[in-house]
């Protein structure tokens, strides 16, 4: 049967067919059923040992195209729809994006699930089935407002399993209900994303925006990802969420062990648990508790769990390293405290001279989650070479001295199926026409470098980019009502809003360019600066920076003398779907974090893969990108990580020195509270941004600002040598192969998980 015939059959069954007559929604539902049935035919991957990738976030994005690609039927479906007067991209618009993550760490988990399935490794993701996930962002009066993001009541792949586990808190036992999403690999087998919901969770308690009663645990527990933790009730709720997730996960893992006929003590032989940052770290004491309940002695239980758990660190920002007050844990999870105390006592006894530095429970009665992971996991990995080096030498040096064998690096990766094949079919097809299809499996683009001097190839590469830019411009015009010039340079910064990522530095560049244009110094070519970012609801300065950018957008786009030369666009509700539209159209990839602060970054890899050129600091994986492409194919600026770390150690940075000592910097910073902006925006918010620049600037924006402006000017000038630019873009793509998540997952497997690919039934 052809795809058209199959779809017709499904549509007729619903009384919605045939394909030419059916409305988009019916077509989407038919595609869901078609792919669902095809996925169900795939063998579930299994083996002696299985990986549980446990994470509070899985930023999976929409799944329709991804599943069609992995099933190998995307072209066929697109053609069938086209022939019947539909378009796949319009149908895709109807799918809700599950926003079950914040950013990098959650998207990484999703890429790794895709790669594990592709490599035929038995691996399930385990997490929470949030009703609303991360909030939906709206801009009102040029400010971010948060709303619940309803996704589960729209048709999708999520199914209920009937599996339930009790999770007990003092005076309250909740039921964890297991949901599942199929995880298809490219050609490979099938794994699952397994998400727990609280049976009693109840969205009707949400009032204004995303406000709800934080103490009503039974009803609020799985509504939102990272609810506001600016007060004690919010922080306690996080602990409840974390324990709910890990207790259900631990019960699931032990049940599968038992169902396979294995005794509890054999856990390390049959399961490996990758702990994605510290949010799931309580799984260590919880598993120990459950193994003891099965009759194991505490020492044996600790040993078994330690040989099962591995920990990935994604940050060195002190404020993001989770530490819970003992009394919170006593309140929420008292059953774990005796175990945590025992773990702490044993760790301290093993290295008494270091006690203060390595204690799980410190002198202030704070429980350090990462320390528990390092003592009682068998592997500790950072996510880029520089990040792992900093962990070993600085942040976790005492631990590295204690356990050198545990530390390893796994530079992050991204799946090329989603981030090239799906997001950028034009470039994907062009690359394939040059080097064949092999890259879809082996991630190898090296052969592209042979075309670096081939004028015809370079011109076609530019044409592909130009088409993508036109497509984005048309989309923005239609959806957001903003007109941008497809011939302008597209300069894009999309990532969570955070001071260390320094969107505020880009905003100062925008001010600089605006003032240049006002003074009659016009650029050679117009520039469009695109931003996309959500700020944590309680992160005041991040929200203020969004406000600043939206004010600049208003000022600049509304100034008819400036807007032909400069435009600012901040897209609303930035998410995976937006990223898929923005990245293929990008010329300049902004990766401008303060060196040493961005663990890796993965957006940097997605942009490179899509033929953008990086403007960046030597931070995270930018370091590896620059080594791969060579310094002539990347635009670097700013202080190096060593210098920055020294500045922190010696308290040697004072932003006021830069503000007072450089009239140009003073002029740009002052503009934040200028009459023009105050007239548009809220003086209170803008004043906070201004004051932070002058008095604090913890992430040293002003330190790197001058060089940033200089290098960005140089980059814009070099854009005018179009063939040379195309060559840089081509070299970037040619060396992107290293950043395939297939490579990353294969390394995790060889060095940490040691699973055998499942070849059963084939
Ligand atoms: C911690 C304590 C209290 C409340 C919230 C948190 C919290 C929440 C989310 C801490 C961290 C996160 C998310 C971190 C994250 O996404 N990190 C990113 O991980 C990517 C994948 O490894 C890296 O590429 C990025 O560099 C890193 O920032």
mmCIF file of C-alpha atoms in Angstrom, residues 4-360:
data_model
loop_
_atom_site.group_PDB
_atom_site.id
_atom_site.type_symbol
_atom_site.label_atom_id
_atom_site.label_comp_id
_atom_site.label_asym_id
_atom_site.label_seq_id
_atom_site.Cartn_x
_atom_site.Cartn_y
_atom_site.Cartn_z
ATOM 1 C CA UNK A 4 -1.557 7.906 0.394
ATOM 2 C CA UNK A 5 -3.633 4.728 0.484
ATOM 3 C CA UNK A 6 -2.727 4.127 4.134
ATOM 4 C CA UNK A 7 -3.619 7.683 5.094
ATOM 5 C CA UNK A 8 -6.874 7.464 3.159
ATOM 6 C CA UNK A 9 -7.792 4.310 5.008
ATOM 7 C CA UNK A 10 -7.102 5.871 8.404
ATOM 8 C CA UNK A 11 -9.005 9.004 7.468
ATOM 9 C CA UNK A 12 -12.009 7.043 6.170
ATOM 10 C CA UNK A 13 -12.118 5.170 9.479
ATOM 11 C CA UNK A 14 -12.556 8.487 11.239
ATOM 12 C CA UNK A 15 -15.060 9.696 8.694
ATOM 13 C CA UNK A 16 -12.629 12.480 7.794
ATOM 14 C CA UNK A 17 -11.245 11.298 4.469
ATOM 15 C CA UNK A 18 -10.144 11.238 1.736
ATOM 16 C CA UNK A 19 -6.816 12.998 2.030
ATOM 17 C CA UNK A 20 -7.698 15.810 -0.382
ATOM 18 C CA UNK A 21 -10.839 16.667 1.585
ATOM 19 C CA UNK A 22 -9.589 16.077 5.126
ATOM 20 C CA UNK A 23 -8.762 19.050 7.323
ATOM 21 C CA UNK A 24 -5.271 19.512 8.793
ATOM 22 C CA UNK A 25 -6.183 18.212 12.221
ATOM 23 C CA UNK A 26 -7.561 14.982 10.840
ATOM 24 C CA UNK A 27 -4.452 14.553 8.692
ATOM 25 C CA UNK A 28 -2.264 15.096 11.751
ATOM 26 C CA UNK A 29 -4.195 12.477 13.704
ATOM 27 C CA UNK A 30 -3.909 10.036 10.806
ATOM 28 C CA UNK A 31 -0.153 10.610 10.664
ATOM 29 C CA UNK A 32 0.050 10.015 14.400
ATOM 30 C CA UNK A 33 -1.695 6.679 14.028
ATOM 31 C CA UNK A 34 0.369 5.718 11.006
ATOM 32 C CA UNK A 35 3.712 6.444 12.674
ATOM 33 C CA UNK A 36 2.501 5.041 15.993
ATOM 34 C CA UNK A 37 1.683 1.718 14.331
ATOM 35 C CA UNK A 38 4.994 1.624 12.461
ATOM 36 C CA UNK A 39 6.923 2.370 15.649
ATOM 37 C CA UNK A 40 5.017 -0.311 17.518
ATOM 38 C CA UNK A 41 6.330 -2.858 15.032
ATOM 39 C CA UNK A 42 9.899 -2.059 15.910
ATOM 40 C CA UNK A 43 11.635 -4.306 18.389
ATOM 41 C CA UNK A 44 11.995 -2.840 21.858
ATOM 42 C CA UNK A 45 15.740 -2.664 22.493
ATOM 43 C CA UNK A 46 16.862 -4.912 25.302
ATOM 44 C CA UNK A 47 19.976 -6.562 26.638
ATOM 45 C CA UNK A 48 21.788 -7.910 29.678
ATOM 46 C CA UNK A 49 22.293 -4.387 30.891
ATOM 47 C CA UNK A 50 20.215 -1.290 30.345
ATOM 48 C CA UNK A 51 20.814 2.416 30.754
ATOM 49 C CA UNK A 52 18.400 4.620 32.668
ATOM 50 C CA UNK A 53 19.069 8.210 31.730
ATOM 51 C CA UNK A 54 17.415 10.060 34.560
ATOM 52 C CA UNK A 55 16.730 13.753 34.159
ATOM 53 C CA UNK A 56 14.362 16.440 35.378
ATOM 54 C CA UNK A 57 14.305 17.754 31.799
ATOM 55 C CA UNK A 58 13.743 16.239 28.373
ATOM 56 C CA UNK A 59 13.393 18.977 25.802
ATOM 57 C CA UNK A 60 12.268 16.681 23.035
ATOM 58 C CA UNK A 61 10.622 19.181 20.699
ATOM 59 C CA UNK A 62 7.950 18.178 18.251
ATOM 60 C CA UNK A 63 8.134 14.543 17.235
ATOM 61 C CA UNK A 64 6.273 14.192 13.943
ATOM 62 C CA UNK A 65 9.091 15.015 11.546
ATOM 63 C CA UNK A 66 11.634 13.338 13.749
ATOM 64 C CA UNK A 67 9.661 10.099 13.720
ATOM 65 C CA UNK A 68 9.029 10.327 9.965
ATOM 66 C CA UNK A 69 12.771 10.741 9.358
ATOM 67 C CA UNK A 70 13.697 7.923 11.699
ATOM 68 C CA UNK A 71 11.138 5.684 10.004
ATOM 69 C CA UNK A 72 12.580 6.682 6.639
ATOM 70 C CA UNK A 73 9.269 7.940 5.231
ATOM 71 C CA UNK A 74 9.491 11.703 5.490
ATOM 72 C CA UNK A 75 9.985 12.341 1.766
ATOM 73 C CA UNK A 76 7.198 9.989 0.831
ATOM 74 C CA UNK A 77 4.783 11.523 3.321
ATOM 75 C CA UNK A 78 5.698 15.065 2.276
ATOM 76 C CA UNK A 79 5.034 14.178 -1.366
ATOM 77 C CA UNK A 80 1.748 12.421 -0.599
ATOM 78 C CA UNK A 81 0.542 15.436 1.378
ATOM 79 C CA UNK A 82 1.715 17.842 -1.312
ATOM 80 C CA UNK A 83 -0.151 15.891 -4.003
ATOM 81 C CA UNK A 84 -3.349 16.162 -1.953
ATOM 82 C CA UNK A 85 -2.997 19.900 -1.400
ATOM 83 C CA UNK A 86 -1.529 19.807 2.130
ATOM 84 C CA UNK A 87 1.937 20.718 3.300
ATOM 85 C CA UNK A 88 3.907 18.853 5.919
ATOM 86 C CA UNK A 89 5.094 22.080 7.516
ATOM 87 C CA UNK A 90 1.500 23.259 7.970
ATOM 88 C CA UNK A 91 0.547 19.941 9.534
ATOM 89 C CA UNK A 92 3.560 20.219 11.850
ATOM 90 C CA UNK A 93 2.236 23.540 13.126
ATOM 91 C CA UNK A 94 -0.645 21.607 14.672
ATOM 92 C CA UNK A 95 1.587 19.539 16.934
ATOM 93 C CA UNK A 96 2.112 20.857 20.456
ATOM 94 C CA UNK A 97 5.739 21.111 21.531
ATOM 95 C CA UNK A 98 6.221 19.466 24.929
ATOM 96 C CA UNK A 99 8.307 22.079 26.774
ATOM 97 C CA UNK A 100 9.689 19.654 29.338
ATOM 98 C CA UNK A 101 12.988 21.458 29.761
ATOM 99 C CA UNK A 102 14.715 24.786 30.197
ATOM 100 C CA UNK A 103 17.513 24.612 27.715
ATOM 101 C CA UNK A 104 20.819 22.878 27.107
ATOM 102 C CA UNK A 105 20.680 20.097 29.654
ATOM 103 C CA UNK A 106 17.174 19.070 28.648
ATOM 104 C CA UNK A 107 17.857 19.240 24.926
ATOM 105 C CA UNK A 108 21.045 17.227 25.433
ATOM 106 C CA UNK A 109 19.021 14.473 27.097
ATOM 107 C CA UNK A 110 16.692 14.411 24.077
ATOM 108 C CA UNK A 111 19.579 14.219 21.586
ATOM 109 C CA UNK A 112 21.152 11.401 23.591
ATOM 110 C CA UNK A 113 17.942 9.377 23.581
ATOM 111 C CA UNK A 114 17.814 9.741 19.794
ATOM 112 C CA UNK A 115 21.407 8.595 19.426
ATOM 113 C CA UNK A 116 21.140 5.713 21.888
ATOM 114 C CA UNK A 117 18.173 4.345 19.915
ATOM 115 C CA UNK A 118 20.088 4.847 16.668
ATOM 116 C CA UNK A 119 23.091 2.965 18.045
ATOM 117 C CA UNK A 120 20.692 0.245 19.236
ATOM 118 C CA UNK A 121 21.607 0.662 22.881
ATOM 119 C CA UNK A 122 18.898 -0.316 25.369
ATOM 120 C CA UNK A 123 18.254 2.974 27.119
ATOM 121 C CA UNK A 124 15.208 4.563 28.654
ATOM 122 C CA UNK A 125 14.856 8.177 29.647
ATOM 123 C CA UNK A 126 13.190 8.602 33.037
ATOM 124 C CA UNK A 127 11.711 11.871 34.243
ATOM 125 C CA UNK A 128 8.548 13.760 35.122
ATOM 126 C CA UNK A 129 5.421 14.257 33.057
ATOM 127 C CA UNK A 130 4.808 17.928 33.780
ATOM 128 C CA UNK A 131 1.349 19.150 32.888
ATOM 129 C CA UNK A 132 2.619 22.501 31.671
ATOM 130 C CA UNK A 133 6.364 22.027 31.546
ATOM 131 C CA UNK A 134 8.239 25.264 31.384
ATOM 132 C CA UNK A 135 5.950 28.295 31.232
ATOM 133 C CA UNK A 136 4.747 29.822 27.963
ATOM 134 C CA UNK A 137 6.327 33.238 27.521
ATOM 135 C CA UNK A 138 4.340 36.251 26.371
ATOM 136 C CA UNK A 139 5.530 39.806 26.006
ATOM 137 C CA UNK A 140 3.176 42.325 27.557
ATOM 138 C CA UNK A 141 4.153 45.980 27.883
ATOM 139 C CA UNK A 142 7.612 44.930 26.723
ATOM 140 C CA UNK A 143 7.998 42.523 29.630
ATOM 141 C CA UNK A 144 7.983 38.778 29.993
ATOM 142 C CA UNK A 145 4.841 37.302 31.440
ATOM 143 C CA UNK A 146 4.475 33.615 32.229
ATOM 144 C CA UNK A 147 1.487 31.413 31.444
ATOM 145 C CA UNK A 148 0.816 27.695 31.700
ATOM 146 C CA UNK A 149 1.689 25.868 28.509
ATOM 147 C CA UNK A 150 -0.986 23.300 27.859
ATOM 148 C CA UNK A 151 0.365 20.462 25.746
ATOM 149 C CA UNK A 152 -1.012 17.181 27.028
ATOM 150 C CA UNK A 153 -4.594 17.541 25.933
ATOM 151 C CA UNK A 154 -3.594 17.962 22.286
ATOM 152 C CA UNK A 155 -3.133 14.766 20.255
ATOM 153 C CA UNK A 156 0.385 13.344 20.529
ATOM 154 C CA UNK A 157 2.408 10.235 21.210
ATOM 155 C CA UNK A 158 2.102 10.205 24.991
ATOM 156 C CA UNK A 159 0.418 7.064 26.339
ATOM 157 C CA UNK A 160 -0.559 5.888 29.790
ATOM 158 C CA UNK A 161 0.901 2.550 30.879
ATOM 159 C CA UNK A 162 -1.099 1.415 33.888
ATOM 160 C CA UNK A 163 2.111 1.117 35.916
ATOM 161 C CA UNK A 164 1.898 2.892 39.284
ATOM 162 C CA UNK A 165 4.153 3.241 42.303
ATOM 163 C CA UNK A 166 3.463 4.738 45.715
ATOM 164 C CA UNK A 167 5.762 7.567 46.824
ATOM 165 C CA UNK A 168 5.598 8.513 50.492
ATOM 166 C CA UNK A 169 6.167 11.836 52.180
ATOM 167 C CA UNK A 170 5.418 12.516 55.847
ATOM 168 C CA UNK A 171 1.647 12.292 56.221
ATOM 169 C CA UNK A 172 1.129 11.969 52.466
ATOM 170 C CA UNK A 173 1.434 9.050 50.082
ATOM 171 C CA UNK A 174 1.113 9.914 46.413
ATOM 172 C CA UNK A 175 0.694 7.680 43.452
ATOM 173 C CA UNK A 176 3.217 7.996 40.636
ATOM 174 C CA UNK A 177 1.548 7.179 37.329
ATOM 175 C CA UNK A 178 3.810 6.118 34.490
ATOM 176 C CA UNK A 179 3.404 7.603 30.998
ATOM 177 C CA UNK A 180 5.481 6.743 27.962
ATOM 178 C CA UNK A 181 6.692 8.257 24.729
ATOM 179 C CA UNK A 182 8.289 6.114 22.031
ATOM 180 C CA UNK A 183 11.897 7.012 21.186
ATOM 181 C CA UNK A 184 12.800 5.991 17.671
ATOM 182 C CA UNK A 185 16.313 5.769 16.367
ATOM 183 C CA UNK A 186 17.398 6.458 12.816
ATOM 184 C CA UNK A 187 16.710 3.062 11.310
ATOM 185 C CA UNK A 188 17.448 1.452 14.684
ATOM 186 C CA UNK A 189 15.171 0.050 17.305
ATOM 187 C CA UNK A 190 12.832 1.526 19.836
ATOM 188 C CA UNK A 191 13.429 2.850 23.330
ATOM 189 C CA UNK A 192 11.126 4.740 25.655
ATOM 190 C CA UNK A 193 10.911 8.003 27.471
ATOM 191 C CA UNK A 194 9.174 7.176 30.725
ATOM 192 C CA UNK A 195 7.589 10.047 32.559
ATOM 193 C CA UNK A 196 5.896 10.006 35.949
ATOM 194 C CA UNK A 197 2.907 12.097 36.890
ATOM 195 C CA UNK A 198 1.258 12.447 40.286
ATOM 196 C CA UNK A 199 -2.227 10.928 40.106
ATOM 197 C CA UNK A 200 -3.641 13.805 42.175
ATOM 198 C CA UNK A 201 -2.024 16.678 40.224
ATOM 199 C CA UNK A 202 -4.682 19.192 39.338
ATOM 200 C CA UNK A 203 -4.243 22.097 36.923
ATOM 201 C CA UNK A 204 -7.348 23.845 38.210
ATOM 202 C CA UNK A 205 -5.372 25.186 41.175
ATOM 203 C CA UNK A 206 -3.426 27.483 38.846
ATOM 204 C CA UNK A 207 -4.634 31.045 39.174
ATOM 205 C CA UNK A 208 -3.243 34.227 37.679
ATOM 206 C CA UNK A 209 -0.370 33.465 35.272
ATOM 207 C CA UNK A 210 1.489 30.546 36.787
ATOM 208 C CA UNK A 211 0.558 31.236 40.403
ATOM 209 C CA UNK A 212 -0.598 28.346 42.527
ATOM 210 C CA UNK A 213 -0.551 27.238 46.132
ATOM 211 C CA UNK A 214 2.974 25.970 46.596
ATOM 212 C CA UNK A 215 2.075 24.081 49.751
ATOM 213 C CA UNK A 216 -0.631 21.955 48.123
ATOM 214 C CA UNK A 217 1.856 19.252 47.160
ATOM 215 C CA UNK A 218 -0.675 16.599 46.207
ATOM 216 C CA UNK A 219 -2.194 18.832 43.575
ATOM 217 C CA UNK A 220 0.747 20.932 42.407
ATOM 218 C CA UNK A 221 3.582 18.402 42.336
ATOM 219 C CA UNK A 222 3.933 17.741 38.614
ATOM 220 C CA UNK A 223 2.306 20.854 37.163
ATOM 221 C CA UNK A 224 5.421 22.877 36.283
ATOM 222 C CA UNK A 225 9.105 22.392 35.648
ATOM 223 C CA UNK A 226 11.212 24.245 38.239
ATOM 224 C CA UNK A 227 8.531 26.254 39.883
ATOM 225 C CA UNK A 228 9.700 29.544 41.266
ATOM 226 C CA UNK A 229 12.223 28.780 43.999
ATOM 227 C CA UNK A 230 12.633 32.316 45.280
ATOM 228 C CA UNK A 231 10.919 31.441 48.548
ATOM 229 C CA UNK A 232 11.033 28.560 50.961
ATOM 230 C CA UNK A 233 7.766 26.963 49.852
ATOM 231 C CA UNK A 234 9.032 26.961 46.265
ATOM 232 C CA UNK A 235 12.329 25.378 47.238
ATOM 233 C CA UNK A 236 10.606 22.730 49.311
ATOM 234 C CA UNK A 237 8.394 21.919 46.350
ATOM 235 C CA UNK A 238 11.533 21.296 44.291
ATOM 236 C CA UNK A 239 12.704 18.764 46.861
ATOM 237 C CA UNK A 240 9.312 17.071 46.776
ATOM 238 C CA UNK A 241 9.466 16.958 42.964
ATOM 239 C CA UNK A 242 12.959 15.541 42.947
ATOM 240 C CA UNK A 243 12.167 12.841 45.448
ATOM 241 C CA UNK A 244 8.944 11.930 43.675
ATOM 242 C CA UNK A 245 10.888 11.498 40.439
ATOM 243 C CA UNK A 246 13.711 9.408 41.880
ATOM 244 C CA UNK A 247 11.595 7.256 44.162
ATOM 245 C CA UNK A 248 9.335 6.241 41.276
ATOM 246 C CA UNK A 249 12.390 5.733 39.045
ATOM 247 C CA UNK A 250 14.166 3.589 41.639
ATOM 248 C CA UNK A 251 11.075 1.447 42.111
ATOM 249 C CA UNK A 252 10.776 1.028 38.349
ATOM 250 C CA UNK A 253 14.414 0.009 37.999
ATOM 251 C CA UNK A 254 14.230 -2.523 40.835
ATOM 252 C CA UNK A 255 10.959 -3.908 39.498
ATOM 253 C CA UNK A 256 12.516 -4.511 36.082
ATOM 254 C CA UNK A 257 15.478 -6.189 37.745
ATOM 255 C CA UNK A 258 13.155 -8.471 39.684
ATOM 256 C CA UNK A 259 10.895 -9.161 36.670
ATOM 257 C CA UNK A 260 13.970 -10.313 34.750
ATOM 258 C CA UNK A 261 14.626 -12.779 37.549
ATOM 259 C CA UNK A 262 17.733 -11.078 38.962
ATOM 260 C CA UNK A 263 18.467 -10.607 42.676
ATOM 261 C CA UNK A 264 18.793 -7.038 44.056
ATOM 262 C CA UNK A 265 22.534 -7.389 44.582
ATOM 263 C CA UNK A 266 23.040 -7.881 40.843
ATOM 264 C CA UNK A 267 21.856 -4.331 40.098
ATOM 265 C CA UNK A 268 25.209 -3.110 38.680
ATOM 266 C CA UNK A 269 25.298 -5.996 36.213
ATOM 267 C CA UNK A 270 21.939 -5.111 34.724
ATOM 268 C CA UNK A 271 21.472 -1.385 35.136
ATOM 269 C CA UNK A 272 23.475 1.777 34.769
ATOM 270 C CA UNK A 273 21.977 5.079 35.856
ATOM 271 C CA UNK A 274 23.227 8.307 34.325
ATOM 272 C CA UNK A 275 22.359 11.177 36.667
ATOM 273 C CA UNK A 276 21.830 14.301 34.553
ATOM 274 C CA UNK A 277 23.114 17.067 36.814
ATOM 275 C CA UNK A 278 22.159 16.947 40.473
ATOM 276 C CA UNK A 279 18.389 17.217 40.145
ATOM 277 C CA UNK A 280 18.017 13.403 40.317
ATOM 278 C CA UNK A 281 20.817 12.844 42.866
ATOM 279 C CA UNK A 282 18.481 11.672 45.613
ATOM 280 C CA UNK A 283 18.214 8.443 43.648
ATOM 281 C CA UNK A 284 21.424 7.358 45.377
ATOM 282 C CA UNK A 285 20.088 7.285 48.956
ATOM 283 C CA UNK A 286 16.665 6.165 47.733
ATOM 284 C CA UNK A 287 18.080 3.117 45.947
ATOM 285 C CA UNK A 288 20.172 2.284 48.996
ATOM 286 C CA UNK A 289 17.054 2.536 51.154
ATOM 287 C CA UNK A 290 15.073 0.248 48.843
ATOM 288 C CA UNK A 291 17.871 -2.313 48.569
ATOM 289 C CA UNK A 292 18.079 -2.406 52.364
ATOM 290 C CA UNK A 293 14.336 -2.969 52.471
ATOM 291 C CA UNK A 294 15.021 -5.992 50.236
ATOM 292 C CA UNK A 295 17.319 -7.304 52.947
ATOM 293 C CA UNK A 296 20.720 -6.086 51.847
ATOM 294 C CA UNK A 297 23.200 -4.830 54.432
ATOM 295 C CA UNK A 298 23.924 -1.124 54.199
ATOM 296 C CA UNK A 299 27.520 -1.624 53.094
ATOM 297 C CA UNK A 300 26.477 -3.950 50.286
ATOM 298 C CA UNK A 301 23.679 -1.626 49.218
ATOM 299 C CA UNK A 302 26.062 1.333 49.075
ATOM 300 C CA UNK A 303 28.530 -0.700 47.066
ATOM 301 C CA UNK A 304 25.880 -1.865 44.570
ATOM 302 C CA UNK A 305 24.498 1.621 44.060
ATOM 303 C CA UNK A 306 27.966 3.142 43.689
ATOM 304 C CA UNK A 307 28.740 0.722 40.893
ATOM 305 C CA UNK A 308 25.461 1.610 39.157
ATOM 306 C CA UNK A 309 25.362 5.396 39.228
ATOM 307 C CA UNK A 310 27.316 7.847 37.074
ATOM 308 C CA UNK A 311 27.054 11.625 37.289
ATOM 309 C CA UNK A 312 27.247 14.340 34.649
ATOM 310 C CA UNK A 313 28.080 17.851 35.766
ATOM 311 C CA UNK A 314 26.723 20.667 33.581
ATOM 312 C CA UNK A 315 27.784 23.742 35.464
ATOM 313 C CA UNK A 316 30.445 25.393 37.530
ATOM 314 C CA UNK A 317 28.300 28.322 38.590
ATOM 315 C CA UNK A 318 28.311 28.049 42.375
ATOM 316 C CA UNK A 319 24.710 29.220 42.617
ATOM 317 C CA UNK A 320 23.526 26.387 40.375
ATOM 318 C CA UNK A 321 25.245 23.629 42.378
ATOM 319 C CA UNK A 322 22.405 22.346 44.457
ATOM 320 C CA UNK A 323 22.691 22.399 48.220
ATOM 321 C CA UNK A 324 19.675 21.583 50.343
ATOM 322 C CA UNK A 325 19.353 22.585 54.011
ATOM 323 C CA UNK A 326 19.182 19.526 56.232
ATOM 324 C CA UNK A 327 15.912 20.730 57.737
ATOM 325 C CA UNK A 328 14.242 20.807 54.280
ATOM 326 C CA UNK A 329 15.221 17.225 53.734
ATOM 327 C CA UNK A 330 14.129 16.308 57.262
ATOM 328 C CA UNK A 331 10.752 17.827 56.441
ATOM 329 C CA UNK A 332 10.242 16.329 52.977
ATOM 330 C CA UNK A 333 12.243 13.090 52.958
ATOM 331 C CA UNK A 334 13.111 12.127 56.557
ATOM 332 C CA UNK A 335 13.510 8.477 55.550
ATOM 333 C CA UNK A 336 16.607 9.424 53.521
ATOM 334 C CA UNK A 337 18.393 11.422 56.187
ATOM 335 C CA UNK A 338 19.856 8.506 58.165
ATOM 336 C CA UNK A 339 21.275 7.175 54.894
ATOM 337 C CA UNK A 340 22.656 10.536 53.805
ATOM 338 C CA UNK A 341 24.284 10.944 57.237
ATOM 339 C CA UNK A 342 25.843 7.525 56.943
ATOM 340 C CA UNK A 343 27.109 8.318 53.431
ATOM 341 C CA UNK A 344 28.571 11.541 54.763
ATOM 342 C CA UNK A 345 30.236 9.841 57.715
ATOM 343 C CA UNK A 346 31.864 7.243 55.475
ATOM 344 C CA UNK A 347 33.062 9.870 52.990
ATOM 345 C CA UNK A 348 34.577 12.006 55.731
ATOM 346 C CA UNK A 349 36.208 9.023 57.392
ATOM 347 C CA UNK A 350 37.923 8.135 54.121
ATOM 348 C CA UNK A 351 39.581 11.553 53.885
ATOM 349 C CA UNK A 352 39.453 13.248 57.298
ATOM 350 C CA UNK A 353 42.054 15.875 56.380
ATOM 351 C CA UNK A 354 39.771 17.146 53.603
ATOM 352 C CA UNK A 355 36.567 16.862 55.601
ATOM 353 C CA UNK A 356 35.494 20.466 55.210
ATOM 354 C CA UNK A 357 35.936 20.472 51.441
ATOM 355 C CA UNK A 358 34.404 17.109 50.654
ATOM 356 C CA UNK A 359 31.704 16.671 53.287
ATOM 357 C CA UNK A 360 28.256 15.886 51.946
#
